[in-house]
Amino acid sequence: MPSLTEVLRERAQSHPDRIAFHAGDLSITYRDFDRRADRAAAALTAAGVGRGDRVAMLDKNSLEYAEQLFGAARIGAAQVPINYRLAPDEVAYIVNNAQAKVFIVGPDFVPILDAIAGKLEHTKHTIVIDGGAEHGYQDYASWMDAHDPSEAGGGDAHDTSDVFVQLYSSGTTGLPKGVMLTHDNFLSVLPLTRDVWDIDDETMLMVAMPMYHVAGNALTTCVIFDGITGVIAREPDPLAIAQAIERHKVTHIFLVPVLLQFWQLMPEVAEADMSSLKILLYGASPISDDVLRGAMAMLPGTRFLQVYGLTETTGAITYLPAEDHVPDGPNAHRLRSAGIANPSVELKIVDPATMDEVALGEVGEILCRTPQNMKGYWAMPDATTAALLPDGWFRTGDAGYLDADGYLYIHDRVKDMIISGGENIYPAEVENALMNHPQVTDCAVIGVPDEKWGETPKAIVVLAEDVSERELIDWCRERLAHFKCPTSVERRDAIPRNPTGKMLKRELRAPYWEGQERSVH
């Protein structure tokens, strides 16, 4: 099977003049995008990057992001996309952990680069897109133009088990984990797009999810794999996305539920002609009935599909077909499910303590076995062994059940992860920050319902001396990405714990989720 970069080469040869990507006012054909990937490969090679190396990228969605993804792959290296909402020290940790030799930064993030430039341990080249002489970093365009595409080297023949991209997902220990996804991982799921997503040669697919997110990364790769045209949205701006759909007559898009909610709250969005949309995929966080019904009423000619997956599974492993999106139909209960497994995916529900399979309809931990499962966590053999079992099953850390028809229902989370507006927040990371405050003697962070974001972090603290809620929130905001920080703080005399000292978070969450159908919003 050809690697993803060989797929790009074939697409450029079979339809060289087709537009590969629109990005703002820029458009690029497959012929030119392929040459840009070669030029990126040549520039990276000259910078000392080779097979197995990592290239870090911090930017909002851009053509440069896409060409570097395929340029790195062309020489057997892997891109490391970084969440641009992270705090400077969090960015530095990822760049250092990945041992990235090259760090490419978008124009909006030069202040972050300034803050961490002296802390980068392995990085020999820092490149700034649209850079200028005033900041002292090498300009991206000049760096690229200095290299001829024919100097790329490395050829296209790489083992498809090579890592294609390394996406970072925070762990329950508070340290981000590098999720290694191979060419094979993507090649196992992308062929489903034509069958399940109804993609054809006329498809216009918008990449509205951030490219640091598995959804944005997979959609970018999907454009090339299917040889279609992609529309790159710089950032998840609800109105700009709607206007770009009208401008480019977008047919397929993936959005998180919070963007669907914003669409319904903005009168300007209703003025955009989005009648070209054939398929709207949604996922990354639970959706309320009201938001889904409102979106379907707003787009009556669009077919809706829900997907569920993880970074570690190269994105979606289940989908809820359009045929099940009938809110008042006989199978309306299926709208509360995550759908059925992809054809290449096996699902199993087990008791997380014994790993024994539970009875149909009984809640347990969701396991999946699929060629989509990651290669492992970068430089974390113990974490990899804990997640990827010897018989090929991956522990998702989510809890749910399967019904008799094979529909998966997400019931709760085995891990205590909070999903706020599609962003994953791990309480341990926030708790670590709070525990460094001199007056905090104990704390727990839980997710509580939020009308806008689905859920939001709440800190429950034990204090040595009185400290204001604002001070504790600001303390976190100085150390973490703002979306991870508590939006409220409650003081208590003690955090409930079991005899072994483990926090009883279910007990803490229960009052806030009373009356909700599920323990996720």
Coordinates of C-alpha atoms in Angstrom, one line a residue:
M1 CA 0.0 0.0 0.0
P2 CA 1.4 3.5 -0.9
S3 CA 2.3 5.9 1.9
L4 CA 0.3 9.1 2.3
T5 CA 3.0 11.1 0.6
E6 CA 2.9 8.7 -2.4
V7 CA -0.8 9.2 -2.5
L8 CA -0.2 12.9 -2.8
R9 CA 2.2 12.3 -5.7
E10 CA -0.3 10.2 -7.5
R11 CA -3.1 12.8 -7.1
A12 CA -0.8 15.5 -8.5
Q13 CA -0.1 13.3 -11.5
S14 CA -3.7 12.3 -12.1
H15 CA -5.3 15.7 -11.8
P16 CA -2.5 18.3 -11.6
D17 CA -4.8 21.4 -12.2
R18 CA -7.5 20.5 -9.6
I19 CA -7.5 22.9 -6.6
A20 CA -6.1 21.1 -3.6
F21 CA -6.8 23.8 -1.1
H22 CA -8.4 27.2 -0.8
A23 CA -7.1 29.2 2.2
G24 CA -8.5 32.8 2.5
D25 CA -7.7 34.5 -0.9
L26 CA -5.1 31.8 -1.8
S27 CA -5.7 28.7 -3.8
I28 CA -3.2 26.0 -4.8
T29 CA -3.4 23.2 -7.3
Y30 CA -2.4 19.6 -6.7
R31 CA 0.7 20.1 -8.9
D32 CA 1.8 23.1 -7.0
F33 CA 1.0 21.7 -3.6
D34 CA 3.0 18.6 -4.4
R35 CA 6.0 20.8 -5.4
R36 CA 5.5 22.8 -2.2
A37 CA 5.7 19.5 -0.2
D38 CA 8.9 18.7 -2.0
R39 CA 10.3 22.1 -1.2
A40 CA 9.4 21.7 2.4
A41 CA 11.1 18.3 2.4
A42 CA 14.2 19.9 0.9
A43 CA 14.3 22.7 3.5
L44 CA 13.8 20.2 6.3
T45 CA 16.5 18.0 5.0
A46 CA 19.0 20.9 4.8
A47 CA 18.0 21.7 8.5
G48 CA 19.2 18.2 9.5
V49 CA 15.8 16.6 9.7
G50 CA 15.6 12.9 8.7
R51 CA 13.6 9.8 9.1
G52 CA 12.1 9.4 12.5
D53 CA 12.7 13.1 13.5
R54 CA 10.0 15.5 14.6
V55 CA 9.0 18.9 13.3
A56 CA 7.0 21.1 15.6
M57 CA 4.3 23.5 14.3
L58 CA 2.5 26.2 16.2
D59 CA 0.0 28.1 14.1
K60 CA -3.7 28.5 13.3
N61 CA -4.8 26.6 10.2
S62 CA -2.9 27.4 7.1
L63 CA -1.5 26.2 3.8
E64 CA 1.9 26.2 5.4
Y65 CA 0.6 23.8 8.1
A66 CA -0.6 21.3 5.4
E67 CA 2.5 21.5 3.2
Q68 CA 4.7 20.9 6.2
L69 CA 2.6 17.9 7.2
F70 CA 3.3 16.2 3.9
G71 CA 6.8 17.7 3.5
A72 CA 7.9 16.1 6.7
A73 CA 6.3 12.8 5.7
R74 CA 8.2 12.9 2.4
I75 CA 11.5 12.4 4.2
G76 CA 10.1 10.0 6.8
A77 CA 9.8 12.6 9.5
A78 CA 6.6 13.5 11.5
Q79 CA 4.9 16.7 12.2
V80 CA 4.1 17.7 15.8
P81 CA 1.1 20.0 15.8
I82 CA 0.8 22.1 19.0
N83 CA -2.4 23.5 20.5
Y84 CA -2.1 27.3 20.0
R85 CA -4.2 27.9 23.2
L86 CA -1.5 26.4 25.4
A87 CA 0.6 28.5 27.8
P88 CA 4.2 29.2 26.8
D89 CA 5.7 26.6 29.2
E90 CA 3.2 24.0 28.0
V91 CA 4.4 24.6 24.4
A92 CA 8.0 24.4 25.4
Y93 CA 7.4 21.0 27.1
I94 CA 5.9 19.5 23.9
V95 CA 8.7 20.9 21.7
N96 CA 11.3 19.5 24.0
N97 CA 9.6 16.2 24.6
A98 CA 9.3 15.6 20.9
Q99 CA 13.0 16.6 20.5
A100 CA 11.9 18.7 17.5
K101 CA 14.9 19.9 15.5
V102 CA 12.8 22.5 13.7
F103 CA 10.0 24.7 15.2
I104 CA 7.7 26.6 12.8
V105 CA 5.6 29.3 14.3
G106 CA 2.7 31.3 12.9
P107 CA 2.8 35.1 13.0
D108 CA 0.3 35.3 15.9
F109 CA 2.6 33.4 18.2
V110 CA 5.9 35.2 18.1
P111 CA 5.4 36.3 21.7
I112 CA 5.2 32.7 22.8
L113 CA 8.4 31.9 20.8
D114 CA 10.1 34.9 22.4
A115 CA 9.1 33.6 25.9
I116 CA 10.5 30.1 25.3
A117 CA 13.3 30.4 22.8
G118 CA 15.9 30.0 25.5
K119 CA 14.3 26.9 26.9
L120 CA 14.3 24.8 23.7
E121 CA 16.7 21.9 24.2
H122 CA 16.9 20.2 20.8
T123 CA 15.6 22.9 18.4
K124 CA 18.3 24.2 15.9
H125 CA 16.0 26.2 13.6
T126 CA 13.1 28.4 14.5
I127 CA 11.1 29.7 11.6
V128 CA 8.4 32.3 11.6
I129 CA 5.6 32.5 8.9
D130 CA 5.3 36.0 7.5
G131 CA 8.3 36.8 9.7
G132 CA 10.3 40.0 9.6
A133 CA 13.8 41.2 10.5
E134 CA 12.5 42.9 13.6
H135 CA 12.1 39.7 15.6
G136 CA 15.4 38.0 14.6
Y137 CA 13.9 34.7 13.5
Q138 CA 14.2 33.2 10.0
D139 CA 11.3 34.0 7.7
Y140 CA 9.4 31.0 6.4
A141 CA 9.0 32.1 2.8
S142 CA 12.7 32.9 2.5
W143 CA 13.6 29.6 4.1
M144 CA 11.4 27.7 1.7
D145 CA 12.5 29.6 -1.4
A146 CA 16.2 28.9 -0.7
H147 CA 15.6 25.3 -1.5
D148 CA 14.8 23.5 -4.8
P149 CA 12.1 20.9 -4.7
S150 CA 14.4 18.5 -6.6
E151 CA 16.7 18.5 -3.5
A152 CA 14.0 16.9 -1.3
G153 CA 15.9 13.6 -1.1
G154 CA 14.5 10.6 0.8
G155 CA 12.2 9.7 -2.1
D156 CA 8.6 8.6 -1.5
A157 CA 9.2 5.0 -0.5
H158 CA 8.7 4.8 3.2
D159 CA 7.4 2.1 5.4
T160 CA 3.7 2.8 6.0
S161 CA 4.3 1.9 9.7
D162 CA 6.3 5.1 10.0
V163 CA 4.8 7.8 12.2
F164 CA 3.0 10.3 10.1
V165 CA 2.0 12.8 12.8
Q166 CA 2.5 13.0 16.6
L167 CA -0.5 14.7 18.3
Y168 CA -0.3 15.6 21.9
S169 CA -3.0 14.6 24.3
S170 CA -2.8 15.5 28.0
G171 CA -2.6 12.6 30.4
T172 CA -4.1 12.0 33.8
T173 CA -0.7 12.6 35.3
G174 CA -0.9 16.2 34.0
L175 CA 1.9 15.7 31.4
P176 CA 1.0 15.7 27.7
K177 CA 1.5 12.4 25.8
G178 CA 2.7 12.2 22.2
V179 CA 0.2 10.0 20.3
M180 CA 2.0 8.4 17.4
L181 CA -0.2 7.9 14.4
T182 CA 1.2 6.1 11.4
H183 CA 0.4 6.1 7.7
D184 CA -1.2 2.8 8.2
N185 CA -3.5 4.2 10.9
F186 CA -4.8 6.8 8.4
L187 CA -4.9 4.4 5.5
S188 CA -7.2 2.1 7.5
V189 CA -9.9 4.7 8.1
L190 CA -9.8 7.1 5.1
P191 CA -11.2 4.7 2.6
L192 CA -14.4 4.8 4.6
T193 CA -15.0 8.4 3.8
R194 CA -16.5 7.7 0.3
D195 CA -18.8 5.0 1.7
V196 CA -19.8 6.6 5.0
W197 CA -19.4 10.3 4.3
D198 CA -20.6 10.1 0.7
I199 CA -17.5 11.9 -0.6
D200 CA -17.0 12.0 -4.3
D201 CA -14.8 13.8 -6.8
E202 CA -17.1 16.9 -6.6
T203 CA -16.8 17.2 -2.8
M204 CA -15.7 20.5 -1.3
L205 CA -14.5 19.7 2.2
M206 CA -14.0 22.4 4.8
V207 CA -11.2 22.0 7.4
A208 CA -12.8 24.1 10.2
M209 CA -11.4 22.1 13.1
P210 CA -7.9 23.2 14.3
M211 CA -5.1 21.2 12.6
Y212 CA -3.6 20.5 16.0
H213 CA -6.7 18.5 16.7
V214 CA -7.1 14.9 15.4
A215 CA -10.2 16.0 13.5
G216 CA -8.5 18.9 11.7
N217 CA -5.5 16.8 11.0
A218 CA -7.5 13.9 9.7
L219 CA -9.7 16.1 7.5
T220 CA -6.6 17.8 6.0
T221 CA -5.2 14.3 5.2
C222 CA -8.6 13.2 3.9
V223 CA -8.6 16.0 1.3
I224 CA -5.4 14.6 -0.2
F225 CA -6.3 11.0 0.1
D226 CA -9.6 11.5 -1.7
G227 CA -8.1 13.9 -4.2
I228 CA -10.8 16.5 -3.6
T229 CA -10.7 20.2 -2.8
G230 CA -10.3 21.5 0.7
V231 CA -11.3 24.8 2.2
I232 CA -9.0 25.8 5.1
A233 CA -10.7 27.9 7.8
R234 CA -8.0 29.9 9.6
E235 CA -9.8 29.5 13.0
P236 CA -13.1 28.3 14.3
D237 CA -15.0 31.6 13.8
P238 CA -18.7 30.7 13.4
L239 CA -19.6 33.6 11.1
A240 CA -16.4 33.3 9.0
I241 CA -17.1 29.6 8.5
A242 CA -20.7 30.2 7.4
Q243 CA -19.5 32.9 4.9
A244 CA -16.8 30.6 3.5
I245 CA -19.4 27.8 3.1
E246 CA -21.4 30.2 0.9
R247 CA -18.3 31.5 -1.0
H248 CA -16.9 28.1 -1.9
K249 CA -20.1 26.1 -1.9
V250 CA -18.8 23.7 0.7
T251 CA -20.5 20.3 0.6
H252 CA -18.9 18.6 3.7
I253 CA -17.9 19.9 7.1
F254 CA -17.1 18.7 10.6
L255 CA -18.0 20.9 13.6
V256 CA -18.1 20.7 17.3
P257 CA -21.5 21.2 19.0
V258 CA -20.6 24.5 20.5
L259 CA -20.1 26.0 17.0
L260 CA -23.6 24.7 16.0
Q261 CA -24.9 26.4 19.1
F262 CA -23.2 29.7 18.2
W263 CA -24.6 29.5 14.7
Q264 CA -28.1 29.5 16.1
L265 CA -27.4 32.5 18.3
M266 CA -25.9 34.8 15.6
P267 CA -28.4 36.4 13.2
E268 CA -25.7 37.1 10.7
V269 CA -25.1 33.4 10.2
A270 CA -28.7 32.9 9.0
E271 CA -28.0 35.4 6.2
A272 CA -25.3 33.1 4.7
D273 CA -26.4 30.7 2.0
M274 CA -25.3 27.3 3.3
S275 CA -27.6 25.3 1.0
S276 CA -24.6 23.6 -0.6
L277 CA -23.9 21.6 2.5
K278 CA -24.7 17.9 1.9
I279 CA -23.1 16.4 5.0
L280 CA -22.5 17.9 8.4
L281 CA -20.4 15.7 10.8
Y282 CA -20.4 16.6 14.4
G283 CA -18.6 15.2 17.5
A284 CA -15.7 15.8 19.9
S285 CA -18.1 16.5 22.7
P286 CA -21.7 15.6 23.6
I287 CA -24.6 17.5 22.0
S288 CA -27.9 18.6 23.5
D289 CA -31.2 17.8 21.9
D290 CA -32.0 21.5 21.6
V291 CA -28.8 22.3 19.8
L292 CA -29.1 19.3 17.4
R293 CA -32.8 20.0 16.6
G294 CA -32.0 23.7 16.0
A295 CA -29.1 22.9 13.7
M296 CA -31.2 20.4 11.7
A297 CA -34.0 23.0 11.4
M298 CA -31.4 25.6 10.3
L299 CA -30.1 23.3 7.6
P300 CA -33.1 21.3 6.3
G301 CA -31.3 20.0 3.2
T302 CA -28.2 18.7 5.1
R303 CA -27.6 15.2 6.3
F304 CA -26.2 15.0 9.8
L305 CA -23.8 12.3 11.0
Q306 CA -22.4 12.1 14.6
V307 CA -18.9 10.6 15.1
Y308 CA -17.1 9.4 18.3
G309 CA -13.4 8.7 18.6
L310 CA -10.2 9.6 20.3
T311 CA -6.8 11.0 19.3
E312 CA -5.4 7.5 20.0
T313 CA -7.8 5.9 17.4
T314 CA -7.0 8.3 14.6
G315 CA -10.3 10.0 15.1
A316 CA -13.8 8.5 14.6
I317 CA -14.4 4.8 15.4
T318 CA -18.2 5.0 15.4
Y319 CA -20.8 7.0 13.4
L320 CA -24.5 7.7 13.8
P321 CA -25.9 7.5 10.3
A322 CA -28.0 10.2 8.9
E323 CA -31.0 7.8 8.7
D324 CA -31.0 7.8 12.6
H325 CA -31.3 11.6 12.8
V326 CA -35.1 11.6 13.1
P327 CA -35.9 13.3 16.5
D328 CA -39.5 12.2 16.6
G329 CA -39.1 8.8 14.8
P330 CA -39.5 5.3 16.3
N331 CA -35.7 5.1 16.9
A332 CA -35.4 8.6 18.3
H333 CA -33.5 7.1 21.3
R334 CA -30.5 6.4 19.0
L335 CA -29.9 10.2 18.9
R336 CA -28.5 9.8 22.5
S337 CA -26.0 7.2 21.2
A338 CA -22.6 7.5 19.5
G339 CA -23.8 5.3 16.7
I340 CA -22.4 2.0 15.3
A341 CA -18.8 0.9 14.9
N342 CA -16.8 1.7 11.7
P343 CA -16.5 -1.5 9.5
S344 CA -12.9 -1.9 10.5
V345 CA -13.6 -1.5 14.3
E346 CA -14.6 -4.0 17.0
L347 CA -16.1 -2.8 20.2
K348 CA -16.2 -4.5 23.6
I349 CA -17.5 -3.4 27.0
V350 CA -15.5 -4.7 30.0
D351 CA -15.4 -4.4 33.7
P352 CA -12.4 -2.0 34.1
A353 CA -11.2 -3.8 37.3
T354 CA -11.3 -7.4 35.9
M355 CA -11.2 -6.7 32.2
D356 CA -14.0 -9.3 31.8
E357 CA -16.6 -8.6 29.2
V358 CA -19.9 -7.4 30.7
A359 CA -23.4 -8.4 29.6
L360 CA -25.2 -6.6 26.8
G361 CA -26.6 -3.3 28.0
E362 CA -24.4 -3.2 31.1
V363 CA -22.1 -0.2 31.6
G364 CA -18.3 -0.8 31.5
E365 CA -15.2 0.5 29.9
I366 CA -15.2 0.8 26.1
L367 CA -12.5 -1.1 24.4
C368 CA -11.8 -1.0 20.6
R369 CA -9.7 -3.2 18.3
T370 CA -9.0 -1.6 15.0
P371 CA -6.0 -0.8 12.7
Q372 CA -6.8 2.8 13.6
N373 CA -5.3 2.3 17.0
M374 CA -2.2 4.3 17.6
K375 CA 1.3 3.0 17.4
G376 CA 1.8 4.1 21.0
Y377 CA 2.8 7.0 23.2
W378 CA 6.1 8.7 22.3
A379 CA 8.8 7.6 24.8
M380 CA 6.2 6.3 27.3
P381 CA 6.4 2.5 27.2
D382 CA 4.5 2.0 30.4
A383 CA 1.6 4.2 29.3
T384 CA 1.6 2.5 26.0
T385 CA 1.4 -1.0 27.6
A386 CA -1.4 0.2 29.9
A387 CA -3.5 1.5 27.0
L388 CA -2.7 -1.1 24.2
L389 CA -3.4 -4.6 25.4
P390 CA -1.5 -7.6 24.0
D391 CA -4.5 -8.9 22.0
G392 CA -4.9 -5.6 20.1
W393 CA -7.6 -3.9 22.2
F394 CA -7.2 -0.3 23.2
R395 CA -8.6 1.0 26.5
T396 CA -10.5 4.2 25.7
G397 CA -10.9 5.2 29.3
D398 CA -14.6 6.0 28.5
A399 CA -17.5 4.1 30.0
G400 CA -20.6 3.1 28.1
Y401 CA -22.7 0.3 26.9
L402 CA -23.8 -1.5 23.7
D403 CA -27.4 -2.2 22.9
A404 CA -28.7 -5.2 21.0
D405 CA -28.4 -3.4 17.6
G406 CA -24.8 -2.5 18.2
Y407 CA -25.3 1.1 19.0
L408 CA -22.8 2.5 21.5
Y409 CA -24.0 4.8 24.3
I410 CA -21.5 6.9 26.2
H411 CA -22.5 6.8 29.9
D412 CA -19.6 8.4 31.8
R413 CA -15.9 8.6 31.8
V414 CA -13.6 6.1 33.4
K415 CA -11.0 8.8 33.5
D416 CA -12.1 12.1 34.9
M417 CA -11.5 14.1 31.7
I418 CA -13.6 17.2 31.2
I419 CA -14.7 18.2 27.6
S420 CA -15.4 21.9 27.4
G421 CA -16.4 23.2 23.9
G422 CA -14.6 20.2 22.3
E423 CA -11.3 20.8 24.2
N424 CA -10.1 18.0 26.5
I425 CA -9.2 19.1 30.1
Y426 CA -7.6 16.7 32.5
P427 CA -8.3 17.6 36.1
A428 CA -4.9 16.4 37.4
E429 CA -3.2 19.1 35.4
V430 CA -5.4 21.9 36.9
E431 CA -5.1 20.3 40.3
N432 CA -1.3 20.4 40.1
A433 CA -1.4 24.1 39.3
L434 CA -3.7 24.8 42.2
M435 CA -1.7 22.8 44.7
N436 CA 1.3 25.1 44.0
H437 CA -0.7 28.0 45.4
P438 CA 0.7 28.6 49.0
Q439 CA -2.8 28.7 50.6
V440 CA -4.3 25.6 48.9
T441 CA -3.9 22.5 51.0
D442 CA -6.1 20.2 49.0
C443 CA -8.3 20.4 45.9
A444 CA -10.3 18.6 43.3
V445 CA -11.4 19.7 39.9
I446 CA -14.6 18.4 38.4
G447 CA -16.7 19.1 35.3
V448 CA -20.1 20.8 35.9
P449 CA -22.8 21.5 33.4
D450 CA -22.5 24.7 31.3
E451 CA -25.1 25.9 28.8
K452 CA -22.5 27.3 26.4
W453 CA -19.6 24.8 26.6
G454 CA -21.4 21.6 27.6
E455 CA -19.3 21.5 30.8
T456 CA -16.8 23.6 32.5
P457 CA -14.1 23.0 35.2
K458 CA -15.0 23.8 38.8
A459 CA -12.4 23.8 41.6
I460 CA -13.2 22.6 45.0
V461 CA -10.5 23.7 47.4
V462 CA -9.4 23.4 51.0
L463 CA -7.5 26.5 52.1
A464 CA -5.1 27.3 54.9
E465 CA -6.1 31.0 54.8
D466 CA -8.9 32.8 52.9
V467 CA -8.2 33.4 49.3
S468 CA -10.7 34.9 46.8
E469 CA -12.1 32.9 43.9
R470 CA -10.7 35.5 41.5
E471 CA -7.2 35.1 42.8
L472 CA -7.2 31.3 42.4
I473 CA -8.6 31.5 38.9
D474 CA -6.0 34.1 37.9
W475 CA -3.3 31.9 39.5
C476 CA -4.3 29.1 37.1
R477 CA -4.6 31.4 34.1
E478 CA -1.0 32.5 34.6
R479 CA 0.1 28.9 34.4
L480 CA -2.3 27.1 32.0
A481 CA -4.2 27.6 28.8
H482 CA -7.3 29.7 29.8
F483 CA -9.7 27.0 28.6
K484 CA -8.4 24.6 31.2
C485 CA -8.8 27.0 34.1
P486 CA -11.7 26.8 36.6
T487 CA -14.6 29.1 35.9
S488 CA -15.8 28.8 39.6
V489 CA -14.2 27.9 42.9
E490 CA -15.9 26.4 46.0
R491 CA -14.3 26.3 49.4
R492 CA -14.8 23.2 51.6
D493 CA -13.4 21.9 54.9
A494 CA -12.2 18.6 53.3
I495 CA -12.2 16.7 50.0
P496 CA -14.0 13.4 50.3
R497 CA -11.7 10.5 49.9
N498 CA -11.9 6.7 50.2
P499 CA -9.8 4.7 52.7
T500 CA -6.9 4.5 50.3
G501 CA -6.9 8.3 49.8
K502 CA -8.5 8.4 46.3
M503 CA -10.7 11.4 45.8
L504 CA -14.4 10.5 45.5
K505 CA -15.1 12.7 42.4
R506 CA -18.3 10.9 41.6
E507 CA -19.6 12.1 45.0
L508 CA -18.4 15.6 44.2
R509 CA -20.0 15.7 40.8
A510 CA -23.3 14.2 41.7
P511 CA -25.1 17.3 43.0
Y512 CA -24.3 19.3 39.9
W513 CA -25.4 16.6 37.5
E514 CA -28.7 15.8 39.3
G515 CA -31.5 15.7 36.8
Q516 CA -29.2 15.3 33.8
E517 CA -29.6 12.2 31.6
R518 CA -25.9 11.4 31.7
S519 CA -22.8 12.4 33.6
V520 CA -21.6 14.2 30.6
H521 CA -23.4 17.2 29.2

